[in-house]
XYZ file of C-alpha atoms in Angstrom:
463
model
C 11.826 -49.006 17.568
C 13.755 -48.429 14.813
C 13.613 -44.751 12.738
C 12.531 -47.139 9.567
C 9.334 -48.164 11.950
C 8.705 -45.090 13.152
C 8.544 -43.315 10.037
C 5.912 -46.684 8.208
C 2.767 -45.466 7.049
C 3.216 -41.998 6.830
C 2.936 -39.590 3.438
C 5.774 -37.424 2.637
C 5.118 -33.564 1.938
C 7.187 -30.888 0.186
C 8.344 -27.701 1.854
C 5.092 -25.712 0.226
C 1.894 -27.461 -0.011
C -1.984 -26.823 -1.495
C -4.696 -27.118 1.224
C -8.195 -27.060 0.901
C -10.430 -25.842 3.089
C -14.164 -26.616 2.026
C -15.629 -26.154 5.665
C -14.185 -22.234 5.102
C -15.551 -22.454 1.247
C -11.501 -22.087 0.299
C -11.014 -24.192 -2.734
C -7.173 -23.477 -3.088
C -4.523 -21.856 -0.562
C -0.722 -22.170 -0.901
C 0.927 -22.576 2.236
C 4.942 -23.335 3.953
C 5.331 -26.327 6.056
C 7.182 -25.005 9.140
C 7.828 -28.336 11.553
C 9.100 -25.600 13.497
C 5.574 -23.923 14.462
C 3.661 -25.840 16.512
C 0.148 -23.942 15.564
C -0.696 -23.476 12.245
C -1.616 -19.871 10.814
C -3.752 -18.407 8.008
C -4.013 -14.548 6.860
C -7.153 -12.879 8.181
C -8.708 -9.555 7.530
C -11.638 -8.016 9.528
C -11.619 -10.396 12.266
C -14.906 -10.567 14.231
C -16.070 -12.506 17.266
C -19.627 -13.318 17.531
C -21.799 -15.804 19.570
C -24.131 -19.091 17.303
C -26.402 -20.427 20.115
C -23.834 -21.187 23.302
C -20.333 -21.060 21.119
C -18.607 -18.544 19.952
C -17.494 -18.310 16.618
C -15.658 -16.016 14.187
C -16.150 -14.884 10.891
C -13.056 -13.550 8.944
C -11.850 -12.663 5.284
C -9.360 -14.463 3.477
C -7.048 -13.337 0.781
C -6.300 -17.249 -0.550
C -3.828 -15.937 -3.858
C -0.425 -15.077 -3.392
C 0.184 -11.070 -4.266
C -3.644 -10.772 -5.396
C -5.740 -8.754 -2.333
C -8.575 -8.590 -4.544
C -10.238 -12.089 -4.210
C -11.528 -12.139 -0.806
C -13.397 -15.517 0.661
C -15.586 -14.571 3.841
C -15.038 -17.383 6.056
C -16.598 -18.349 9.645
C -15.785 -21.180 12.067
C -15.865 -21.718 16.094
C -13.497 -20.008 18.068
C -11.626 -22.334 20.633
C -8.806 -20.170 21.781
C -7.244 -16.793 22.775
C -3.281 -17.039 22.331
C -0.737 -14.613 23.178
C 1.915 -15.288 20.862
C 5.235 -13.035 20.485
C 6.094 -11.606 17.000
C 10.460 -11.518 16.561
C 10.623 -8.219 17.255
C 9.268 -8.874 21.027
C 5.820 -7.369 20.650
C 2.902 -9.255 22.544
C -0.825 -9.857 20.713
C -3.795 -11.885 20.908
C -4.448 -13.769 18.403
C -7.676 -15.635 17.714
C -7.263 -19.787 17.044
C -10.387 -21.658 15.207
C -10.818 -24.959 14.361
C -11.546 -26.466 11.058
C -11.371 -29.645 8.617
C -8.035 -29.555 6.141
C -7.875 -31.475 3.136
C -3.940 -32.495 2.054
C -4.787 -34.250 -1.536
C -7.137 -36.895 -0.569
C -6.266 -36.502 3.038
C -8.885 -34.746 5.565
C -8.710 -34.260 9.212
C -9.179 -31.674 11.748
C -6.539 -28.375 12.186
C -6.390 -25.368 14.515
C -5.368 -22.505 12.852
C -4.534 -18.791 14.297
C -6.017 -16.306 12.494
C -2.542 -13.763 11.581
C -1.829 -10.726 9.496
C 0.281 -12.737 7.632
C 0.352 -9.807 4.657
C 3.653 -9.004 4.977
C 4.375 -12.693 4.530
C 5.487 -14.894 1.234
C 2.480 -17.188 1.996
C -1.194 -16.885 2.981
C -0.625 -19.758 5.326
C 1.240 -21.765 7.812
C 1.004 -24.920 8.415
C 2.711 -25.916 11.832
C 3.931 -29.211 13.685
C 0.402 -30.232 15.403
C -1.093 -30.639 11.946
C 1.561 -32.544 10.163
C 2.906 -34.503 13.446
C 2.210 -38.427 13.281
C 0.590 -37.967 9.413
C 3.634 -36.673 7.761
C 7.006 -36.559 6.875
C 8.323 -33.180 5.441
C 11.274 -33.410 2.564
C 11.154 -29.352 2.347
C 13.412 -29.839 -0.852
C 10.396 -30.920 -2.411
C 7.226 -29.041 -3.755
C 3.524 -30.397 -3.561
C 3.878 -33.810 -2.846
C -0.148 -34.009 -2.124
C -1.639 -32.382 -5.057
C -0.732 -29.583 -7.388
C -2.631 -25.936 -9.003
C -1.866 -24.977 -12.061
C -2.200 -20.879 -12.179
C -5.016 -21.862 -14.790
C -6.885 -24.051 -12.374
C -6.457 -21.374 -9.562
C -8.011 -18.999 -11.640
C -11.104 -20.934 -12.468
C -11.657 -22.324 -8.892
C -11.766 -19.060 -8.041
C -13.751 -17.334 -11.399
C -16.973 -17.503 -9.380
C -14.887 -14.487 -6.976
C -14.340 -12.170 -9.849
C -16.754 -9.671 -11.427
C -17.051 -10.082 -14.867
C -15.731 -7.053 -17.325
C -19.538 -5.464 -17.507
C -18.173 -1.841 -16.092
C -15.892 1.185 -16.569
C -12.991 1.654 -18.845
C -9.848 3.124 -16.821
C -6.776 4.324 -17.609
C -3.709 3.801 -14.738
C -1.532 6.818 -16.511
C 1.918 5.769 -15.202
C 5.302 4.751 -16.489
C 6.357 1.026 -14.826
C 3.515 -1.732 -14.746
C 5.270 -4.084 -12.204
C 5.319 -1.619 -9.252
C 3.417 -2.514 -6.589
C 1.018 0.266 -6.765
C -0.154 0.222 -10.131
C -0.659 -3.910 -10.269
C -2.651 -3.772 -7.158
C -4.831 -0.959 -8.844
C -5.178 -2.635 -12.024
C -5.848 -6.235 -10.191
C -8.666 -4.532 -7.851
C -10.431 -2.363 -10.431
C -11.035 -5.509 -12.456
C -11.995 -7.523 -9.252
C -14.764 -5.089 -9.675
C -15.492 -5.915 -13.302
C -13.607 -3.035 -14.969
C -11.387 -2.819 -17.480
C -8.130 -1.444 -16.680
C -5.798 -0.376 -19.140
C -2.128 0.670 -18.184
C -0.780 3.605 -20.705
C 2.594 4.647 -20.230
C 2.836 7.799 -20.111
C 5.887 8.573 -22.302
C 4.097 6.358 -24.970
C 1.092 8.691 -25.431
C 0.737 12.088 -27.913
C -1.833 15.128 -28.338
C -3.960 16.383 -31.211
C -4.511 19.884 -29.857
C -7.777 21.190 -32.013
C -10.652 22.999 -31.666
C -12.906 20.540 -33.326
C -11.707 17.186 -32.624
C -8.722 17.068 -29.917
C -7.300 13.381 -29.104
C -5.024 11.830 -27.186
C -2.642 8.885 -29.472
C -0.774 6.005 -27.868
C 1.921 3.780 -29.809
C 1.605 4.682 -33.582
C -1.633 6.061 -33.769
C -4.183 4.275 -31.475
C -6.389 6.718 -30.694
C -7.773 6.470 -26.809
C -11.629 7.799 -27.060
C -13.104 4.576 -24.735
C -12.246 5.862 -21.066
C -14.507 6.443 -18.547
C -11.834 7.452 -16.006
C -7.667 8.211 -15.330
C -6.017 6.908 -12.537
C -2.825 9.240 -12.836
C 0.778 8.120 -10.969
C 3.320 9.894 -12.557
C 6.801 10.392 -11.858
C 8.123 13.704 -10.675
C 10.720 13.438 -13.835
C 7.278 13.673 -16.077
C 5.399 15.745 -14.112
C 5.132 18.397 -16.336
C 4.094 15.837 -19.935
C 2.072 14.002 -17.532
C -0.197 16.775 -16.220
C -0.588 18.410 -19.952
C -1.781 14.678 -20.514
C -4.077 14.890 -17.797
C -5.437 18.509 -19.027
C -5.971 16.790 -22.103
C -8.011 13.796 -20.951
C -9.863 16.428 -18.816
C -10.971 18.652 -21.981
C -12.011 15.473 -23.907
C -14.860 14.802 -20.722
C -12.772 12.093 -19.169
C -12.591 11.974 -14.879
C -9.243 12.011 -13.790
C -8.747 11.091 -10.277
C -6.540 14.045 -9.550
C -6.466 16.648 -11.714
C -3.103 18.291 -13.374
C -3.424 21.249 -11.574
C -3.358 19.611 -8.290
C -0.466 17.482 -8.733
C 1.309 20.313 -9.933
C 0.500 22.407 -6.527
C 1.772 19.249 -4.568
C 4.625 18.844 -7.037
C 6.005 22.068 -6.136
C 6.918 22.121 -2.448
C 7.889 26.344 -1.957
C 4.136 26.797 -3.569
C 2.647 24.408 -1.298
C 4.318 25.441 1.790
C 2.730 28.935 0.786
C -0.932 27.928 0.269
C -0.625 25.447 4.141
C 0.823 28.590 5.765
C -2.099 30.891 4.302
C -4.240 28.603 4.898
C -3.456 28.174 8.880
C -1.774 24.836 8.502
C 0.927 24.460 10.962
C 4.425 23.111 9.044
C 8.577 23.108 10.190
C 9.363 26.554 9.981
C 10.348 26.830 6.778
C 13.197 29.404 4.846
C 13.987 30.120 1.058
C 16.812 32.516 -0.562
C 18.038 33.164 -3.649
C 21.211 34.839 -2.878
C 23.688 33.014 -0.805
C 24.518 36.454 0.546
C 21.446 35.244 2.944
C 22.724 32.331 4.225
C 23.741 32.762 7.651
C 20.518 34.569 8.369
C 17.971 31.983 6.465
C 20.133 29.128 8.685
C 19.087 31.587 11.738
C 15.561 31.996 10.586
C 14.947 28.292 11.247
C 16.374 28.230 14.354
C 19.387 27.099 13.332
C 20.965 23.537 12.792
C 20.206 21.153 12.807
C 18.206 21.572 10.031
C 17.006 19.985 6.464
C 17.913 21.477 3.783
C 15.347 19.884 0.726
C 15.451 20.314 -3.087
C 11.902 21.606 -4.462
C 11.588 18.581 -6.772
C 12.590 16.088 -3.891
C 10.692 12.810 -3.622
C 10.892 9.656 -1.514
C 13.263 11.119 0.482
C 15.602 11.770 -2.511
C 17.473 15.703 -2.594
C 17.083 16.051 1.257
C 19.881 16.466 3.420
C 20.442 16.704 7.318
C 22.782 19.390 8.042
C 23.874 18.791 11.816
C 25.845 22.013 12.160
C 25.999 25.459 11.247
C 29.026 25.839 9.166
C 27.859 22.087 7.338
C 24.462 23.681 6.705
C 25.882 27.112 4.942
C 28.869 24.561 3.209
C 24.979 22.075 1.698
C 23.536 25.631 0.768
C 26.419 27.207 -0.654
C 26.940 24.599 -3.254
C 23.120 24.032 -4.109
C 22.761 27.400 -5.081
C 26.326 27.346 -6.930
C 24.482 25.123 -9.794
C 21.259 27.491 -9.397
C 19.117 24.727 -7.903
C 16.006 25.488 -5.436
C 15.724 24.685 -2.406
C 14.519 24.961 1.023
C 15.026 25.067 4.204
C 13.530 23.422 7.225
C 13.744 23.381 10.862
C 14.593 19.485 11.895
C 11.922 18.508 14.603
C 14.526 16.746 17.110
C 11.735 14.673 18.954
C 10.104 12.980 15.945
C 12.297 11.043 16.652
C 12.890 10.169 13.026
C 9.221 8.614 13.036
C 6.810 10.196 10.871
C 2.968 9.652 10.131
C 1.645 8.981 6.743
C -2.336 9.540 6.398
C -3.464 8.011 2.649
C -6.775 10.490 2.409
C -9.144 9.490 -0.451
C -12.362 11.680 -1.263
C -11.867 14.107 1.802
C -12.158 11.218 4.447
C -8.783 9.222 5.736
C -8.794 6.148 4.975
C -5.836 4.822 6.154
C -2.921 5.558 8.405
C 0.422 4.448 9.391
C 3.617 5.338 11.168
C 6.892 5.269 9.685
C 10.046 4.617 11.587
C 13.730 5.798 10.584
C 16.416 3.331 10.783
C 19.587 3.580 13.159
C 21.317 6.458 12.268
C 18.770 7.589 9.360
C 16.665 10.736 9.613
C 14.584 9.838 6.750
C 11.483 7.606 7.715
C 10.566 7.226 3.915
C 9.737 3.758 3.048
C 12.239 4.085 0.311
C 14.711 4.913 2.213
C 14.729 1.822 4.603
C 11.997 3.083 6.953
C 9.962 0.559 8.970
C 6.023 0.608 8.749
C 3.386 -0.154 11.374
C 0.059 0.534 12.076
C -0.982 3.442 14.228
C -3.753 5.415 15.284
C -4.252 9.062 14.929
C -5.873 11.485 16.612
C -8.301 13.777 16.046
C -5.973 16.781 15.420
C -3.792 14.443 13.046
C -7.241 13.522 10.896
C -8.730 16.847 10.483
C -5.406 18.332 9.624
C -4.780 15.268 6.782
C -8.152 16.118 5.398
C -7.631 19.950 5.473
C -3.917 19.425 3.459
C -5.475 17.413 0.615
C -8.801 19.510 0.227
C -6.009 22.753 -0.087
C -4.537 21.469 -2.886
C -7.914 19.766 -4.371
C -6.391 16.288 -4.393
C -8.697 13.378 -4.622
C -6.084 10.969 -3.627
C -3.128 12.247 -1.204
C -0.547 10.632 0.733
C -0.071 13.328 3.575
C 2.688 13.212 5.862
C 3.088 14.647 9.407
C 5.140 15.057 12.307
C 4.267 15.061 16.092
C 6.174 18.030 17.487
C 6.431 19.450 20.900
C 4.319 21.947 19.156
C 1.259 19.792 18.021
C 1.546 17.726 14.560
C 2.706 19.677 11.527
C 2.802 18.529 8.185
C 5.517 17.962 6.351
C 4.317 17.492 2.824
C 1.513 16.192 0.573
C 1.712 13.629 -1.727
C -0.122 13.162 -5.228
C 0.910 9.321 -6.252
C 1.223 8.161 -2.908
C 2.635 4.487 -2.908
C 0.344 1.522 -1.321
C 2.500 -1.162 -0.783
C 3.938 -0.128 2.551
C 0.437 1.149 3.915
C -1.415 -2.009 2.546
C 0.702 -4.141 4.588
C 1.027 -2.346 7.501
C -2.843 -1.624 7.795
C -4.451 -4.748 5.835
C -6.600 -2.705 4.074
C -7.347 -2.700 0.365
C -6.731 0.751 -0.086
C -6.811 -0.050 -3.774
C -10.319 -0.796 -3.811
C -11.031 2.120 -1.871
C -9.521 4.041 -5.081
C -11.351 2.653 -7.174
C -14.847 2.609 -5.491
C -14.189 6.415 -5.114
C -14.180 7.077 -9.218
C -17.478 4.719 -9.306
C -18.723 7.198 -6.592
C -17.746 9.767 -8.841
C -19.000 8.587 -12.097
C -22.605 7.750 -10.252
C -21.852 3.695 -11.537
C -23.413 1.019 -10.026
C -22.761 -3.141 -10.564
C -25.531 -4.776 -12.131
């Protein structure tokens, strides 16, 4: 038979293609052909098995839109397999496989489909070789042979998803509107029919007076409408920023952490003193002012190796692993020589270079993940290369999470810690703590979870 033969009859697709799933009630999901799987594989969220009559099924949530967790379809279908499939770095799971009808422009047939975390991923879906095999031919230098969405039609196939604008006004207080962070807050507080409104920071002014105070933005706009501040600012405008926040505060708006709170976190010697009065156990920790004290503030921490951290540090940024003595007093010496701050910090050998960050919200942890160091790196900072996963904590880890952030009155706190031969001690508390790492390590929506707290706080309900 000749390849010409073979090949009659059958529909070419592109390399990316829109599938329809009405059985699952998914209108629109973009997905890569990959003639290289065999099953095919959606993104699923809060995976649960339960039995309809003699079958079991499984109902699941969805997150159809590319780099939008904020629509979410609730989908169900019978289960008719448990796989073990290998992920590249080696690790074994199970992962649930359903069956369904898929619709490839005016084509519709049956599909298997495993039910992934694919959040990490480019694309929701996957569609693998047993769905495409004898239908299709794949040109993957083409796009959307079958059918094409414009981002208009997306939108309105899925309007029936998204709360109308009926709620709060919110301000994200922050300085760049394309990181991760602040688009995912901004997309889920108006999945909740809010308005969001980003202000940038260095674009906003005060009115300090008795009788009418005010807060300007861009010329003379003057903000009176907001309900609620989301504020993420960068240590470089920590100080601005929190006088902003003061502000907002003394005109009767709620800001989700207040100035004074971010400023405690902001400054780590201050912190360090409030966890140690406070019976939180952190790296022993040292601080000098006169390099006279060196050798004896290198001793006082047990010596090196040891981290050596500027007070304004962040992301990993101004701290330095000092793996000897003499290297450590050479790091200090020349800090202090342009009168900068700093401490000093035991370095907890069997971390391991993994660290735990717990993303508390409202006194209650709501999500948690561990962060691993790369090769030769002692930083596990997700900024500074560090690898993400999921992990669960104990009951030590939570209660001491929930004990850092209520010390320094923070609503919202990133709070990281360290398991030591000692027990877990924290290393530090964040006020603007990022969510793209945790979001995709966890699945959660931690973004929503912000935002449901300040409609907690404010007493609102959806109509």
């Amino acid at each position: 038979m000749s390849n010409t033969t073979k090949f009659e009859g059958l529909q070419v697709i592109g390399g990316e293609e829109w599938c329809v799933f009405e059985e699952l009630g998914i209108p629109a999901i973009k997905a890569r052909v990959d003639s290289g799987a065999k099953t095919s594989s959606i993104q699923a969220n809060n995976v649960k098995v339960y039995n309809k009559g003699l079958e079991e099924w499984v109902k699941f949530e969805v997150n159809p839109i590319q780099e939008n967790r904020s629509v979410t379809i609730t989908c169900e279908a019978p289960l008719v397999d448990r796989r073990t499939v290998k992920s590249s770095v080696g690790i074994s799971e199970e992962r649930l496989v359903v069956k369904t009808t898929i619709k490839l422009g005016n084509n519709i047939h049956s599909v298997e489909l495993t039910l992934a975390n694919r959040d990490t991923m480019e694309y929701r879906m996957l569609l693998g070789r047993e769905a495409i095999n004898q239908r299709y031919i794949v040109n993957p230098a083409e796009s959307y042979c079958m059918q094409n969405f414009s981002e208009e039609e997306v939108q309105e196939k899925y309007a029936s998803h998204m709360a109308e604008k009926s709620g709060l006004t919110i301000a994200l207080l922050a300085s760049n509107p394309n990181l991760y962070s602040n688009k995912r807050i901004i997309e889920a507080g108006e999945a909740r029919g809010h308005e969001v409104v980003f202000l940038n920071v260095e674009n906003a002014y005060m009115k300090l007076d008795t009788k009418s105070p005010q807060i300007r933005y861009r010329g003379g706009n003057v903000l009176n409408k907001f309900d609620a501040v989301i504020p993420r600012i960068k240590p470089s405008v920590t100080f601005y920023g929190c006088a902003l926040i003061r502000q907002f505060d003394n005109l009767g708006v709620y800001c989700l952490n207040t100035a004074e709170a971010i400023t405690q976190s902001r400054d780590k010697l201050f912190a360090s003193q409030l966890f140690s009065k406070n019976d939180i156990d952190i790296p022993i920790t040292g601080f000098a002012k006169s390099p006279m004290d060196t050798k004896d503030l290198i001793r006082m921490v047990n010596g090196a190796p040891l981290i050596i951290k500027l007070l304004e540090s962040t992301q990993g940024k101004g701290v330095v692993l000092a793996e000897t003595n003499k290297a450590a007093e050479s790091v200090i010496n020349a800090f202090k020589s342009v009168q900068t701050n700093i401490l000093v910090q035991e370095f907890i050998k069997e971390a391991n270079g993994q660290d735990i960050r717990c993303f508390v919200v409202n006194g209650k942890v709501v999500a948690s993940m561990q962060r691993q160091a790369q090769k030769g790196e002692f930083r596990a900072n997700i900024h500074q290369g560090g690898v993400a996963s999921l992990i669960k904590i104990t009951s030590e880890e939570r209660k001491l999470a929930v004990k850092a952030a209520k010390i320094l009155n923070l609503a919202v706190a990133g709070v990281d810690i360290i398991r030591s031969n000692k027990g877990p001690l924290l290393l530090e508390v964040n006020s603007s703590p990022g969510l793209e790492g945790i979001e995709y390590a966890t699945g959660l929506d931690i973004a929503n979870v912000m935002i449901r707290a300040i409609e907690k706080k404010l007493n609102y309900t959806s109509n």
